[in-house]
Coordinates of C-alpha atoms and ligand atoms in Angstrom, one line a residue:
M630 CA 5.1 -10.8 11.0
G631 CA 6.3 -14.3 10.1
K632 CA 5.3 -16.1 7.0
N633 CA 1.6 -16.4 6.6
Q634 CA 1.1 -14.8 10.0
Y635 CA -0.3 -11.4 10.6
K636 CA -1.0 -9.2 13.6
I637 CA -4.4 -7.6 13.9
L638 CA -5.0 -4.7 16.2
T639 CA -8.5 -4.3 17.4
E640 CA -10.0 -1.7 19.7
S641 CA -9.1 -3.8 22.7
E642 CA -6.6 -6.4 21.8
E643 CA -3.9 -7.8 19.6
L644 CA -4.4 -11.0 17.7
T645 CA -2.2 -13.3 15.7
A646 CA -4.1 -14.0 12.4
Y647 CA -4.0 -16.3 9.5
I648 CA -5.6 -16.0 6.1
K649 CA -8.5 -18.3 5.3
G650 CA -7.6 -20.8 2.6
S651 CA -10.3 -19.6 0.2
L652 CA -9.1 -16.0 0.5
R653 CA -5.5 -17.0 0.0
Y654 CA -6.3 -18.7 -3.3
S655 CA -8.1 -15.6 -4.6
L656 CA -5.0 -13.5 -3.9
T657 CA -3.2 -13.6 -7.2
D658 CA -0.1 -11.5 -6.6
F659 CA 2.1 -10.5 -3.7
A660 CA 0.7 -7.0 -3.6
S661 CA -2.8 -8.2 -2.8
F662 CA -1.8 -9.9 0.5
P663 CA -2.5 -8.1 3.7
T664 CA -0.1 -5.2 4.4
V665 CA 0.3 -2.9 7.3
G666 CA -2.6 -0.5 7.3
D667 CA -5.2 -2.8 5.8
W668 CA -8.6 -3.2 7.3
V669 CA -9.8 -6.8 7.5
I670 CA -12.8 -8.8 8.4
Y671 CA -11.8 -11.6 10.8
Q672 CA -13.2 -14.1 13.2
K673 CA -11.7 -15.1 16.4
I674 CA -10.5 -18.7 16.7
D675 CA -9.5 -18.6 20.4
N676 CA -8.3 -15.9 22.8
N677 CA -5.2 -14.9 20.8
H678 CA -5.9 -16.1 17.3
A679 CA -8.1 -15.1 14.4
M680 CA -8.8 -16.0 10.8
I681 CA -8.9 -13.3 8.1
F682 CA -11.9 -13.6 5.8
E683 CA -11.6 -10.5 3.7
I684 CA -9.4 -7.6 3.1
L685 CA -11.3 -4.4 2.6
S686 CA -10.5 -2.4 -0.5
R687 CA -7.7 0.0 -0.1
K688 CA -8.2 3.8 -0.2
N689 CA -4.6 4.2 -1.3
K690 CA -1.2 2.7 -1.0
I691 CA 2.5 3.6 -0.7
S692 CA 4.8 1.3 -2.6
R693 CA 8.3 1.0 -3.7
K694 CA 10.3 -1.2 -6.1
V695 CA 11.6 -4.4 -4.6
S696 CA 15.3 -4.3 -4.5
G697 CA 17.2 -6.8 -6.7
L698 CA 16.5 -7.9 -10.2
K699 CA 12.9 -9.0 -9.9
V700 CA 10.6 -6.1 -10.5
E701 CA 7.6 -6.5 -8.3
E702 CA 5.5 -4.0 -6.5
Q703 CA 6.1 -3.9 -2.8
I704 CA 3.5 -2.1 -0.7
L705 CA 4.9 -0.4 2.3
A706 CA 1.6 0.8 3.8
T707 CA -2.1 1.2 2.9
N708 CA -5.0 3.4 3.8
V709 CA -2.8 6.4 4.7
D710 CA -4.0 9.9 5.3
Y711 CA -0.7 11.7 5.7
V712 CA 2.8 10.9 4.8
L713 CA 5.4 12.8 6.8
I714 CA 8.5 13.0 4.7
C715 CA 11.2 13.8 7.3
L716 CA 14.5 15.4 6.4
S717 CA 16.8 16.7 9.0
L718 CA 18.3 20.2 8.7
N719 CA 21.9 19.0 8.3
E720 CA 23.7 17.1 5.6
N721 CA 20.7 14.8 5.3
F722 CA 18.8 17.6 3.6
N723 CA 18.7 16.8 -0.1
L724 CA 16.1 17.9 -2.6
N725 CA 16.8 14.9 -4.8
R726 CA 15.9 12.6 -1.9
L727 CA 12.8 14.5 -1.3
E728 CA 11.8 14.1 -4.9
R729 CA 12.4 10.4 -4.8
Y730 CA 9.9 10.1 -1.9
L731 CA 7.4 12.3 -3.6
F732 CA 7.6 10.2 -6.7
A733 CA 6.7 6.9 -5.0
F734 CA 3.2 7.9 -3.7
D735 CA -0.4 7.5 -4.7
S736 CA -1.7 10.9 -5.3
D737 CA -4.4 11.0 -2.7
V738 CA -1.9 10.6 0.1
K739 CA -1.1 14.1 1.3
P740 CA 2.6 14.5 1.9
I741 CA 3.9 16.9 4.5
I742 CA 7.5 17.8 4.4
V743 CA 8.9 17.8 8.0
L744 CA 12.2 19.5 8.4
T745 CA 13.6 18.2 11.7
K746 CA 16.2 19.4 14.2
K747 CA 15.5 23.0 13.7
D748 CA 17.7 23.7 16.8
L749 CA 20.8 22.5 14.9
C750 CA 20.2 24.8 12.0
E751 CA 21.1 28.5 11.7
D752 CA 18.9 29.3 8.8
P753 CA 16.0 26.9 8.4
E754 CA 14.2 29.4 6.1
K755 CA 16.9 28.9 3.5
Y756 CA 15.9 25.2 3.2
V757 CA 12.2 26.0 3.2
E758 CA 12.7 28.5 0.3
Q759 CA 14.6 25.9 -1.7
I760 CA 11.6 23.5 -1.5
R761 CA 9.1 26.3 -2.1
K762 CA 10.8 27.3 -5.3
D763 CA 10.1 24.0 -6.9
Y764 CA 7.0 22.9 -4.9
P765 CA 5.0 26.0 -3.9
D766 CA 2.0 23.9 -2.9
L767 CA 3.7 21.4 -0.5
R768 CA 3.0 21.8 3.2
I769 CA 6.3 22.3 5.0
E770 CA 6.7 22.1 8.8
V771 CA 9.9 23.0 10.5
V772 CA 10.2 21.3 13.9
S773 CA 12.5 20.7 16.8
A774 CA 11.7 17.8 19.1
I775 CA 14.3 19.1 21.6
N776 CA 12.7 22.5 21.9
R777 CA 9.2 21.2 21.5
E778 CA 8.5 23.3 18.5
F779 CA 5.9 21.3 16.5
Q780 CA 2.4 22.5 17.6
S781 CA 1.0 22.9 14.1
L782 CA 2.2 19.5 12.9
K783 CA 0.9 17.8 16.0
K784 CA -2.7 18.7 15.0
I785 CA -2.8 16.2 12.1
F786 CA -2.8 13.4 14.6
S787 CA -6.5 13.0 15.3
K788 CA -9.2 10.5 15.6
G789 CA -9.3 8.0 12.7
T790 CA -6.3 9.4 10.8
T791 CA -3.3 7.3 9.8
C792 CA 0.1 8.8 9.4
V793 CA 3.2 7.4 8.0
L794 CA 6.7 8.6 8.8
I795 CA 9.4 8.2 6.2
G796 CA 12.9 9.4 6.1
S797 CA 16.5 8.2 6.6
S798 CA 17.5 6.6 9.8
G799 CA 18.6 9.2 12.3
V800 CA 16.5 12.1 11.1
G801 CA 14.6 12.0 14.4
K802 CA 11.3 10.4 13.5
S803 CA 11.0 8.4 16.7
T804 CA 12.1 11.3 18.9
L805 CA 9.5 13.5 17.3
V806 CA 6.6 11.1 17.9
N807 CA 7.7 10.3 21.4
T808 CA 7.9 13.9 22.3
F809 CA 4.5 14.6 20.8
F810 CA 2.8 12.1 23.1
D811 CA 5.3 12.2 26.0
K812 CA 5.6 8.5 25.8
E813 CA 7.9 6.0 24.3
I814 CA 5.9 5.1 21.2
L815 CA 8.8 4.3 19.0
R816 CA 12.3 3.3 20.1
T817 CA 14.9 5.9 19.5
G818 CA 18.6 5.3 18.8
S819 CA 21.7 7.3 18.9
I820 CA 23.4 9.1 16.0
Y821 CA 26.8 10.4 15.5
E822 CA 26.1 14.0 14.5
K823 CA 29.7 14.6 13.3
T824 CA 29.4 12.1 10.5
S825 CA 25.6 12.2 10.2
K826 CA 25.6 8.5 10.2
G827 CA 22.5 7.1 11.8
K828 CA 22.3 3.9 13.7
H829 CA 19.4 1.8 12.5
T830 CA 17.1 1.6 15.5
T831 CA 13.7 0.9 14.0
T832 CA 13.8 -2.8 13.4
A833 CA 10.3 -3.8 12.2
R834 CA 7.5 -2.3 10.4
Q835 CA 5.0 -1.2 12.9
L836 CA 1.5 0.1 13.3
V837 CA 0.8 1.9 16.5
V838 CA -2.5 3.0 18.0
L839 CA -1.8 6.5 19.4
P840 CA -2.9 7.5 22.9
N841 CA -6.0 9.5 23.6
N842 CA -7.8 8.5 20.3
Q843 CA -5.3 10.4 18.2
G844 CA -5.3 8.0 15.3
Y845 CA -2.7 5.5 14.0
L846 CA 0.9 5.7 13.1
I847 CA 2.7 3.5 10.6
D848 CA 6.5 3.6 11.0
T849 CA 8.5 1.9 8.3
P850 CA 12.2 1.3 8.7
G851 CA 14.4 4.1 7.5
I852 CA 13.9 3.9 3.8
R853 CA 17.4 4.6 2.5
E854 CA 17.1 3.7 -1.1
L855 CA 13.6 4.3 -2.3
S856 CA 13.4 3.2 -5.9
V857 CA 10.7 4.6 -8.2
W858 CA 7.6 2.7 -8.7
D859 CA 5.5 3.8 -11.6
T860 CA 2.2 5.3 -10.4
D861 CA 0.8 7.7 -12.9
E862 CA -0.1 9.9 -10.0
G863 CA 3.5 9.9 -8.8
E864 CA 4.4 11.7 -12.0
D865 CA 2.6 14.7 -10.8
S866 CA 5.7 16.0 -9.0
F867 CA 7.1 16.8 -12.5
K868 CA 4.0 18.1 -14.1
D869 CA 5.5 21.4 -14.8
I870 CA 8.4 19.9 -16.7
R871 CA 6.1 17.9 -18.9
E872 CA 4.0 21.0 -19.6
L873 CA 7.1 22.8 -20.6
A874 CA 8.2 20.0 -22.9
K875 CA 4.9 20.4 -24.8
Q876 CA 6.0 23.9 -25.7
C877 CA 9.2 22.8 -27.5
R878 CA 9.1 23.5 -31.2
F879 CA 9.7 19.8 -32.1
K880 CA 7.4 17.2 -30.7
N881 CA 10.3 14.7 -30.2
C882 CA 12.7 17.3 -28.8
H883 CA 15.5 15.9 -26.7
H884 CA 16.1 19.3 -25.1
I885 CA 19.8 19.1 -26.0
S886 CA 20.6 21.2 -29.1
E887 CA 17.2 21.7 -30.8
P888 CA 16.1 25.2 -31.6
D889 CA 13.2 26.8 -29.7
C890 CA 13.5 24.3 -26.8
A891 CA 11.3 25.3 -23.9
I892 CA 13.1 23.2 -21.4
K893 CA 16.5 24.7 -22.3
K894 CA 15.1 28.2 -22.2
A895 CA 13.5 27.6 -18.8
I896 CA 16.8 26.4 -17.4
E897 CA 18.6 29.4 -18.9
T898 CA 16.2 31.9 -17.4
G899 CA 16.1 30.1 -14.1
K900 CA 12.5 29.2 -14.3
L901 CA 13.5 25.6 -14.0
S902 CA 16.4 24.5 -11.9
R903 CA 19.0 22.3 -13.7
R904 CA 19.2 20.0 -10.6
R905 CA 15.5 19.3 -10.8
Y906 CA 15.5 18.6 -14.5
E907 CA 18.4 16.2 -14.1
N908 CA 16.6 14.5 -11.3
Y909 CA 13.6 14.2 -13.5
L910 CA 15.7 12.6 -16.2
K911 CA 17.2 10.1 -13.7
L912 CA 13.9 9.1 -12.2
H913 CA 12.4 8.9 -15.6
S914 CA 14.9 6.5 -16.9
E915 CA 14.5 4.3 -13.9
E916 CA 10.8 4.3 -14.5
E917 CA 11.2 3.4 -18.2
Y918 CA 13.3 0.4 -17.0
I919 CA 10.6 -0.7 -14.6
K920 CA 8.0 -0.4 -17.3
K921 CA 10.1 -2.5 -19.7
E922 CA 10.7 -5.1 -17.0
K923 CA 7.0 -5.3 -16.2
G924 CA 6.2 -5.7 -19.9
Y925 CA 8.7 -8.5 -20.1
Q926 CA 7.3 -10.3 -17.1
K927 CA 3.8 -10.0 -18.5
N928 CA 5.0 -11.6 -21.7
Q929 CA 6.6 -14.4 -19.8
I930 CA 3.3 -15.1 -18.0
R931 CA 1.4 -15.0 -21.3
N932 CA 3.8 -17.4 -22.9
K933 CA 3.6 -19.7 -20.0
K934 CA -0.2 -19.6 -20.2
I935 CA -0.1 -20.4 -23.9
R936 CA 2.3 -23.3 -23.2
E937 CA 0.1 -24.6 -20.5
R938 CA -3.0 -24.4 -22.7
E939 CA -1.2 -26.3 -25.5
N940 CA 0.0 -28.9 -23.0
A941 CA -3.6 -29.2 -21.8
K942 CA -4.8 -29.8 -25.4
K943 CA -2.1 -32.4 -25.8
A944 CA -3.2 -34.1 -22.6
R945 CA -6.8 -34.1 -23.7
R946 CA -5.8 -35.6 -27.0
L947 CA -3.7 -38.2 -25.2
I948 CA -6.6 -39.2 -23.0
K949 CA -8.9 -39.5 -26.1
K950 CA -6.4 -41.9 -27.8
Ligands
GTP2242 N1 19.3 18.4 18.1 C1 18.3 17.6 17.9 N2 18.5 16.2 17.9 C2 17.4 15.4 17.7 C3 16.1 16.0 17.5 N3 15.3 14.9 17.2 C4 16.0 13.8 17.3 N4 17.3 14.1 17.6 C5 18.4 13.1 17.8 O1 18.7 12.4 16.6 C6 19.0 11.1 16.9 C7 18.2 10.1 16.1 O2 16.8 10.2 16.4 P1 15.8 9.1 16.2 O3 14.5 9.7 16.6 O4 16.2 7.8 16.8 O5 15.8 9.0 14.6 P2 14.9 8.1 13.7 O6 14.6 8.9 12.5 O7 13.7 7.6 14.4 O8 15.9 6.9 13.3 P3 15.5 5.4 12.9 O9 14.7 4.8 14.0 O10 16.8 4.7 12.8 O11 14.7 5.4 11.6 C8 18.9 10.9 18.4 O12 20.1 11.0 18.9 C9 18.0 12.1 18.8 O13 18.3 12.5 20.1 C10 16.0 17.4 17.5 O14 14.9 18.0 17.3 N5 17.1 18.1 17.7
ZN2243 ZN1 13.0 20.8 -25.9

């Protein structure tokens, strides 16, 4: 919501809430402020307002890099059980995009790949195979909202679970959820199928209590450009590549022209796809950049603290004089 204002959903009502002063002062960085998905302890002030006293510790989080120059963690959602990564079975389907999404998660969030608009695709199995080849353990669901083919996916919506939908605008996230529950839970928009250009219809980040005790849904605006944020867990989507690199003859192998390079060999024999390796390199260099930036910011903060301490010393001395 607006600045310093939050919305709390309780079993029976919706409240506008503020953070108690003492809590606010204990929150040292942007990422520790309440985010969609957080559980809080609050006290009602009047019929519609409440004060937040405490934010309960988070089970997990989904974050992305804040766009622009400043590198700061931005949390998109917390306490999530399932992340539904939605890709539609047309031009939107793109393995690199999928990897970007996978790369941004905490490891204990279970991603499910949802391939939407099955009815528009002649050979959905072809896409499933493409994903399976690189990610044999991922759960993949092929659905069509229009033909109501989604029964096995619908089962994840159950009491107490929180799901997050991500994917470009227009892949059919809202339509899917609305069809699940036969109710307008999220607003849908129109898309021009010819150009695959989606109209942005989801305007605000939302948390919805699903009907009939079927859990919660967090719907973030179509995340078009998801930058990498460095979670160690997120690296897991490229574990096989790092394992391979360990088998190179030289420890500092660049996998370009060195002899006995396990990566090169894996690409030649088809064990590792070139596309995936290149995506790994790309994501990796972004991550290095973020790490460097973070290191730089840490130094800035440290230098500032040293300066402040020195100024404080001077001040004390001045007072003594
Ligand atoms: N053929 C077909 N079209 C679908 C299906 N699901 C959704 N659509 C269409 O795709 C368009 C976009 O659907 P939305 O549900 O608004 O997409 P969204 O992902 O929620 O988009 P944002 O809210 O912008 O993030 C609409 O015109 C839907 O009618 C499907 O299963 N099959
Ligand atoms: Zn190598």
